[in-house]
Tab-separated table of C-alpha atoms in Angstrom:
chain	number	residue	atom	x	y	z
A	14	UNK	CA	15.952	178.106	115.171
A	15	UNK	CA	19.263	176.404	114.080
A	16	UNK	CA	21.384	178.388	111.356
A	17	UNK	CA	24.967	178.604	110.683
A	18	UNK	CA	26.884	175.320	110.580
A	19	UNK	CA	24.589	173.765	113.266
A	20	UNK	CA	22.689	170.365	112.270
A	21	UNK	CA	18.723	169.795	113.098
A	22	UNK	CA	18.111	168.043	115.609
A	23	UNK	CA	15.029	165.917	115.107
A	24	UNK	CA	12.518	165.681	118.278
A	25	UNK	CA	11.517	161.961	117.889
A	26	UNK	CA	14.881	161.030	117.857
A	27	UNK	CA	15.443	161.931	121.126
A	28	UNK	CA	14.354	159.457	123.358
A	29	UNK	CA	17.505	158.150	124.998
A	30	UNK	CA	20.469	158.641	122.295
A	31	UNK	CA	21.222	161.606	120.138
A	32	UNK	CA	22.336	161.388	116.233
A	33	UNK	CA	25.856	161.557	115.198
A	34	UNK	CA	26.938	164.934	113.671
A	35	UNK	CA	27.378	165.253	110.546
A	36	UNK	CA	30.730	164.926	108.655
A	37	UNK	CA	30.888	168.849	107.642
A	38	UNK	CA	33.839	170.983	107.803
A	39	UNK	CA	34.543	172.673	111.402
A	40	UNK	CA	32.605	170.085	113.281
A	41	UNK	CA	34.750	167.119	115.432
A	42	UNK	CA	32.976	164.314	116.500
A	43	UNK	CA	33.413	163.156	120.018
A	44	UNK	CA	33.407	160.203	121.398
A	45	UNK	CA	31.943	159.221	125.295
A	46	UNK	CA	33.423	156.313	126.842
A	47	UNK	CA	31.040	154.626	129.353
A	48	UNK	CA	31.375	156.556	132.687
A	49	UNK	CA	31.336	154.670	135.800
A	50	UNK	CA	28.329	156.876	137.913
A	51	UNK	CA	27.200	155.721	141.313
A	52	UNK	CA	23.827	153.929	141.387
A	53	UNK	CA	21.801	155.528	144.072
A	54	UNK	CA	19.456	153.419	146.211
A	55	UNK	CA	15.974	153.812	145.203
A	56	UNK	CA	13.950	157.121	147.247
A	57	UNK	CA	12.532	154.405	149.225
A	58	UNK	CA	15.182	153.158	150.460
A	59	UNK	CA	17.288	156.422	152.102
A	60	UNK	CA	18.115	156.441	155.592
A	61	UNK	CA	18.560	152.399	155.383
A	62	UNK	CA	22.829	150.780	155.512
A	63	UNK	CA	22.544	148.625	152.074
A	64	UNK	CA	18.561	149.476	151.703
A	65	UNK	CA	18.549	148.472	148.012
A	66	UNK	CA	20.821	145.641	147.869
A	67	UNK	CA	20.844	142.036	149.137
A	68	UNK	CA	23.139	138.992	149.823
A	69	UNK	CA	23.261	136.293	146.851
A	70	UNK	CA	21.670	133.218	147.490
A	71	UNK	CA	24.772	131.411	148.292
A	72	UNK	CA	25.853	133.668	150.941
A	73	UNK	CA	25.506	131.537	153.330
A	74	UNK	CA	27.650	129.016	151.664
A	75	UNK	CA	31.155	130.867	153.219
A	76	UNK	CA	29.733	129.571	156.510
A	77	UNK	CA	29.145	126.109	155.843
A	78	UNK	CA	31.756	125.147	152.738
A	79	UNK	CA	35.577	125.483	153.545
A	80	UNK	CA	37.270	127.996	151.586
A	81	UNK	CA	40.387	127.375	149.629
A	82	UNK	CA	43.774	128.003	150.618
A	83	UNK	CA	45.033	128.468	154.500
A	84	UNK	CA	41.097	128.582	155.641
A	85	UNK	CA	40.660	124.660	154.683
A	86	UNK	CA	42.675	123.847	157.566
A	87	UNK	CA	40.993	126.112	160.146
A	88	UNK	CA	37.475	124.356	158.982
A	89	UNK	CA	38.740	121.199	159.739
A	90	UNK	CA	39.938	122.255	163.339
A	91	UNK	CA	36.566	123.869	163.882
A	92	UNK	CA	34.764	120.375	163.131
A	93	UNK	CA	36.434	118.390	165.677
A	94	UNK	CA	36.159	119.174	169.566
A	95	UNK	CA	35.386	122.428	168.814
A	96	UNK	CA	32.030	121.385	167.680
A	97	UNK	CA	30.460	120.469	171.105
A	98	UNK	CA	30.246	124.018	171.799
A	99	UNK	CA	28.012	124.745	169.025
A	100	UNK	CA	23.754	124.201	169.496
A	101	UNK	CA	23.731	122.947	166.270
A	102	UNK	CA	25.659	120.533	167.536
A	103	UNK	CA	23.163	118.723	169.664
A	104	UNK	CA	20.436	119.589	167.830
A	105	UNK	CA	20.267	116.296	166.031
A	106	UNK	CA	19.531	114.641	169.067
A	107	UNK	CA	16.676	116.534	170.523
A	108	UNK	CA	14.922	115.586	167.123
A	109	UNK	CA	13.095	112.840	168.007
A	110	UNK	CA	9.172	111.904	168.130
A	111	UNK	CA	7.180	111.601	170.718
A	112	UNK	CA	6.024	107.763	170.175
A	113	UNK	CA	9.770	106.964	170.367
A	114	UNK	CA	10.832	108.548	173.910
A	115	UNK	CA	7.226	106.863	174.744
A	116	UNK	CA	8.531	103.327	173.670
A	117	UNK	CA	11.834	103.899	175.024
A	118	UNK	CA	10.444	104.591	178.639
A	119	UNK	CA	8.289	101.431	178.137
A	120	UNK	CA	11.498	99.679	177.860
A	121	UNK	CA	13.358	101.269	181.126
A	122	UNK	CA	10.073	99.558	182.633
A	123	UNK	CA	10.921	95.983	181.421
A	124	UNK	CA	14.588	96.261	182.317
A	125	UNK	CA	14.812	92.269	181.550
A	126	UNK	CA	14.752	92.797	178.078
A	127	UNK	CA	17.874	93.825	177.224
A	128	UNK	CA	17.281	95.459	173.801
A	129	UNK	CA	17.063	99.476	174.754
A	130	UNK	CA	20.947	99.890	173.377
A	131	UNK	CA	20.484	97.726	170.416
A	132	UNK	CA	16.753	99.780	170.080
A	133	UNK	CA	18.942	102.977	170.262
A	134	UNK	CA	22.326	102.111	168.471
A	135	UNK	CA	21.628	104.559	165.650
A	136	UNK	CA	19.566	107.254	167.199
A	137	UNK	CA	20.206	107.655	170.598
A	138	UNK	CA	18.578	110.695	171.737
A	139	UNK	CA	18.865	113.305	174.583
A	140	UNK	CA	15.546	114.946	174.968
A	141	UNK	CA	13.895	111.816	176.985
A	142	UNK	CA	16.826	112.149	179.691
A	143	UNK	CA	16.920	115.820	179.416
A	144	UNK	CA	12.895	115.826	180.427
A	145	UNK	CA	13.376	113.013	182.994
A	146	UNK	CA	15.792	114.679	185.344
A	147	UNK	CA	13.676	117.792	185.147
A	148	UNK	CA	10.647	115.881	185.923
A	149	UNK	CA	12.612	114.465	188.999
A	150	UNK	CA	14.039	117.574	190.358
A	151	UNK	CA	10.093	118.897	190.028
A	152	UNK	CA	8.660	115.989	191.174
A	153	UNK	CA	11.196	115.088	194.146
A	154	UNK	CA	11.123	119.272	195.598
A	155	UNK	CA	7.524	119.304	195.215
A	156	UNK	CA	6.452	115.819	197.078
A	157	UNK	CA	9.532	116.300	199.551
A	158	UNK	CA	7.961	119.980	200.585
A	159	UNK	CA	4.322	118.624	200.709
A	160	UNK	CA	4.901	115.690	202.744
A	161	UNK	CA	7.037	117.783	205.194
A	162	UNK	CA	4.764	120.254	205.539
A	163	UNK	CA	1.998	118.144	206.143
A	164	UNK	CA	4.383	116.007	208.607
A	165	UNK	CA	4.948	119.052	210.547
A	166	UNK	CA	0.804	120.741	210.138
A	167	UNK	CA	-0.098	116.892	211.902
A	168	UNK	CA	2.265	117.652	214.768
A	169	UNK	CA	1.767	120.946	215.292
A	170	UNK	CA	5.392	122.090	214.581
A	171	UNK	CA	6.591	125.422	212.783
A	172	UNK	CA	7.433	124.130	208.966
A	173	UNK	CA	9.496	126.343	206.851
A	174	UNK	CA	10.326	125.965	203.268
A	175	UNK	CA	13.456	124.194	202.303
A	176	UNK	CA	14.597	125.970	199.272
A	177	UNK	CA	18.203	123.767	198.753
A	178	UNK	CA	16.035	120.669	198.236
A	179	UNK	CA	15.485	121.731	194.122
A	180	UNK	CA	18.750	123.145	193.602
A	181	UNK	CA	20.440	119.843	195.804
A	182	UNK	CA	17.700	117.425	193.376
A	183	UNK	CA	18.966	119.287	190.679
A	184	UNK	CA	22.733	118.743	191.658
A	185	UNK	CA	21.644	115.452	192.417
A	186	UNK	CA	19.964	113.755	188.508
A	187	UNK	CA	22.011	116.350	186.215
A	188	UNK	CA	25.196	115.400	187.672
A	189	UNK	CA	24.722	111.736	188.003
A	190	UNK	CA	23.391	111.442	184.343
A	191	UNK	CA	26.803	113.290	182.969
A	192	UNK	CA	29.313	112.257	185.538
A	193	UNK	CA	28.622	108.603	185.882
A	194	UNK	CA	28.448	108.452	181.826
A	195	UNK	CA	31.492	110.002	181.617
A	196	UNK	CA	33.765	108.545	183.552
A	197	UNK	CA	32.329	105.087	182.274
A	198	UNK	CA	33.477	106.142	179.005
A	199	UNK	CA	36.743	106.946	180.124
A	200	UNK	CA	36.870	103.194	181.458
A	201	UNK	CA	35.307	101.752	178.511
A	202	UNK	CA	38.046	103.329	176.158
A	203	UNK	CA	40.722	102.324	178.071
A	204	UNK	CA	39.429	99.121	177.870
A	205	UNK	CA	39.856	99.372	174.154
A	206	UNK	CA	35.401	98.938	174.424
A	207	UNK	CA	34.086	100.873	171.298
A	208	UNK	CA	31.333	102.890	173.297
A	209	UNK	CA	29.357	106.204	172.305
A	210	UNK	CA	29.207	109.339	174.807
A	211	UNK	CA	25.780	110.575	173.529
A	212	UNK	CA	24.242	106.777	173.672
A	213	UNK	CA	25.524	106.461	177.871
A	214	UNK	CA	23.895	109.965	178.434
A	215	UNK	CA	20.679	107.999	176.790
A	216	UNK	CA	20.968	104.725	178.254
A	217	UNK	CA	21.437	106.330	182.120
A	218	UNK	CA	18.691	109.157	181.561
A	219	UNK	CA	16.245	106.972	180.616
A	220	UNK	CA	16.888	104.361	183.485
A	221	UNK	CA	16.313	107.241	186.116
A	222	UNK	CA	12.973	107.370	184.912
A	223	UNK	CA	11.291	104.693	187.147
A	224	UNK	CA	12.304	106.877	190.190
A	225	UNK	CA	9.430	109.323	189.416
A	226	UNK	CA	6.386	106.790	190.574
A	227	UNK	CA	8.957	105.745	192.996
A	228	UNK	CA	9.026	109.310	194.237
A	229	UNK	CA	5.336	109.333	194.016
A	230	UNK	CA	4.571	106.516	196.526
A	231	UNK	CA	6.996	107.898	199.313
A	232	UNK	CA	3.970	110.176	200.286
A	233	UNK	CA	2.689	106.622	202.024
A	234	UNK	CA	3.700	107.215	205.566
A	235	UNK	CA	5.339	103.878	206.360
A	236	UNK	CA	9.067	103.613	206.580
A	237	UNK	CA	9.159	99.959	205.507
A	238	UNK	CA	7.403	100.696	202.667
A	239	UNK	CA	9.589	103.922	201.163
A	240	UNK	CA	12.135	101.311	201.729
A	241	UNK	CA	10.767	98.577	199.678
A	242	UNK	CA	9.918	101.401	196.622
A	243	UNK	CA	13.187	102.370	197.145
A	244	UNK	CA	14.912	99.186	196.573
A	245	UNK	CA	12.585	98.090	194.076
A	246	UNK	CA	13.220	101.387	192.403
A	247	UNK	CA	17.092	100.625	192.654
A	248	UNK	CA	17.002	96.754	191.701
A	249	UNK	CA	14.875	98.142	188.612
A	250	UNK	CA	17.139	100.709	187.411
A	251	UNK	CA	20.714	98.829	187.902
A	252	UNK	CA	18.986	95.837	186.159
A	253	UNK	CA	18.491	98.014	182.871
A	254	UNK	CA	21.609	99.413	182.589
A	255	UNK	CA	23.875	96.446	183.607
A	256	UNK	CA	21.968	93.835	180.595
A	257	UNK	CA	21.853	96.607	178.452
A	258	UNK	CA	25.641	97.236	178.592
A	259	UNK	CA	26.667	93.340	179.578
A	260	UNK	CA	26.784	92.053	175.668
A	261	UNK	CA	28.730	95.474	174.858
A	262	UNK	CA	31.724	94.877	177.639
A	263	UNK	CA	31.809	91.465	177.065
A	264	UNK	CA	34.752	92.806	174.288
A	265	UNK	CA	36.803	93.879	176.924
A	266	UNK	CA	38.113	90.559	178.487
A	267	UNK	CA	38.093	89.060	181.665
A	268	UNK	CA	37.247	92.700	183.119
A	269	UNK	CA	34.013	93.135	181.901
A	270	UNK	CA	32.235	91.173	184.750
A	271	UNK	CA	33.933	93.890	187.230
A	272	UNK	CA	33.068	96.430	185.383
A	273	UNK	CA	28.784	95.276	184.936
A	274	UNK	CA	29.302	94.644	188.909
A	275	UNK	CA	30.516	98.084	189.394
A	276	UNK	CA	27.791	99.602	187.273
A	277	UNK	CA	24.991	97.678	188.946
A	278	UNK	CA	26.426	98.647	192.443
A	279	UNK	CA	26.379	102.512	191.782
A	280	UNK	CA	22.875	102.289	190.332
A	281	UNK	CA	22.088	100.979	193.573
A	282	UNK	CA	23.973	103.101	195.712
A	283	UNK	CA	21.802	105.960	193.474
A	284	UNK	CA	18.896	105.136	195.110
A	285	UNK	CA	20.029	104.399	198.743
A	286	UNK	CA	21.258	108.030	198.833
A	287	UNK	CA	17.779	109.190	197.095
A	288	UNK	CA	16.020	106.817	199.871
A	289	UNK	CA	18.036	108.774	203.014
A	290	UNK	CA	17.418	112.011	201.596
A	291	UNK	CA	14.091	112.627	199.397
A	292	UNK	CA	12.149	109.599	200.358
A	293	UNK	CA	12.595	110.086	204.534
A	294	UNK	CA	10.428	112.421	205.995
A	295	UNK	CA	12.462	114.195	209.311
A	296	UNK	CA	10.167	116.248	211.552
């Protein structure tokens, strides 16, 4: 019951404001600013860091877009050598289909042609030679340890496992496809050659791959014949990369013979030490 000075209040008025008092004598009207009150997350949410809230949708945009200011420069240090550290990095070049590491391999087969670099100018990739030296380090451990064993079972000899043969294979096709490519890049720039690192590291991983049905056919017991796959192998495999890089090095001068001779030589020398030590059979 409201008497005295005091106003009625009506009750379906009530739902979320309340009615200004009444201009009568003795009453001051007072005035609420808006009060800044902590939003709680909702009762779902307790127990949980940031359980009702979540990043904008361009969040992710302070990662990839340089900020302004001092941070511009630090962006553009990060995209230069900095960058080869990052998997993103190479991920570009493990995108590739299978019908084109198919054709490529068809073309490290016909090493005559010539026309794997131009074929690969603009995507060169590095999941063919990536796959190729593993197949050879799989391939060359597990033929090497079955024809040895079987070598030794024949003669009646104690075998035991070599175990350095995969990690010395490994050794062996990783390091030749990133040395060699390397240091020929090295050469080719001081040269003044315009030559990509990524397209070298495609060019020599896909030219190992004829020594995987070369590895194959060394379980034929006949030394003559390991050395004729061998060489074959060899001839194959400097043949693809020495047209495929002749036209390219031509730019550098008189040099450029010396340097195709150079590069045909070690692709031979490649598989005269792969001949001595995977594709002979010691009892």
């Amino acid at each position: 019951m409201m008497s005295g000075n005091y106003t009625t209040i009506d009750n379906q008025k009530v739902s979320g404001s309340v009615p200004a008092v009444s201009d009568s004598p003795g009453h001051v009207a007072v005035k609420f600013t808006d009060s800044n009150l902590q939003t709680f997350p909702p009762s779902g949410a307790q127990g949980k860091i940031f359980g009702g809230s979540r990043p904008p949708r361009d969040a992710d945009d302070t990662f990839s877009k340089p900020a302004s200011g001092s941070d511009e420069p630090q962006q553009q240090q990060q995209s230069g050598w900095f960058q080869v550290f990052s998997i993103a990095y190479y991920r570009p070049y493990f995108d590739v289909e299978t019908a084109d590491v198919m054709e490529r391999i068809k073309d490290s087969l016909f090493p005559f042609k010539g026309s794997f670099s131009e074929k690969t100018s603009n995507n060169p990739d590095l999941y063919g030679p990536f796959w190729i030296c593993t197949t050879l380090t799989f391939v060359a451990a597990s033929i090497g340890t079955f024809v040895t064993y079987v070598a030794h079972k024949l003669q009646k000899k104690e075998w035991n496992y070599d175990v350095n043969l995969v990690t010395w294979s490994a050794g062996l096709f990783y390091g030749y496809v990133t040395v060699v490519p390397v240091g020929l890049y090295i050469i080719l720039k001081y040269s003044s050659v315009p030559s990509g690192l990524v397209q070298l590291f495609c060019l020599y991983g896909y030219s190992l791959f004829i020594f995987i049905p070369a590895l194959c056919l060394s379980v034929v017991p006949l030394e003559l014949f390991r050395w004729v796959v061998a060489g074959v192998a060899g001839f194959m495999s400097a043949t693809f990369v020495a047209l495929n890089l002749r036209n390219h090095i031509k730019s550098a001068g008189e040099r450029w013979f010396l340097i195709v001779t150079g590069i045909f030589l070690l692709q031979l020398a490649l598989s005269i030490v792969l001949k001595l030590y995977l594709f002979t059979i010691t009892v």
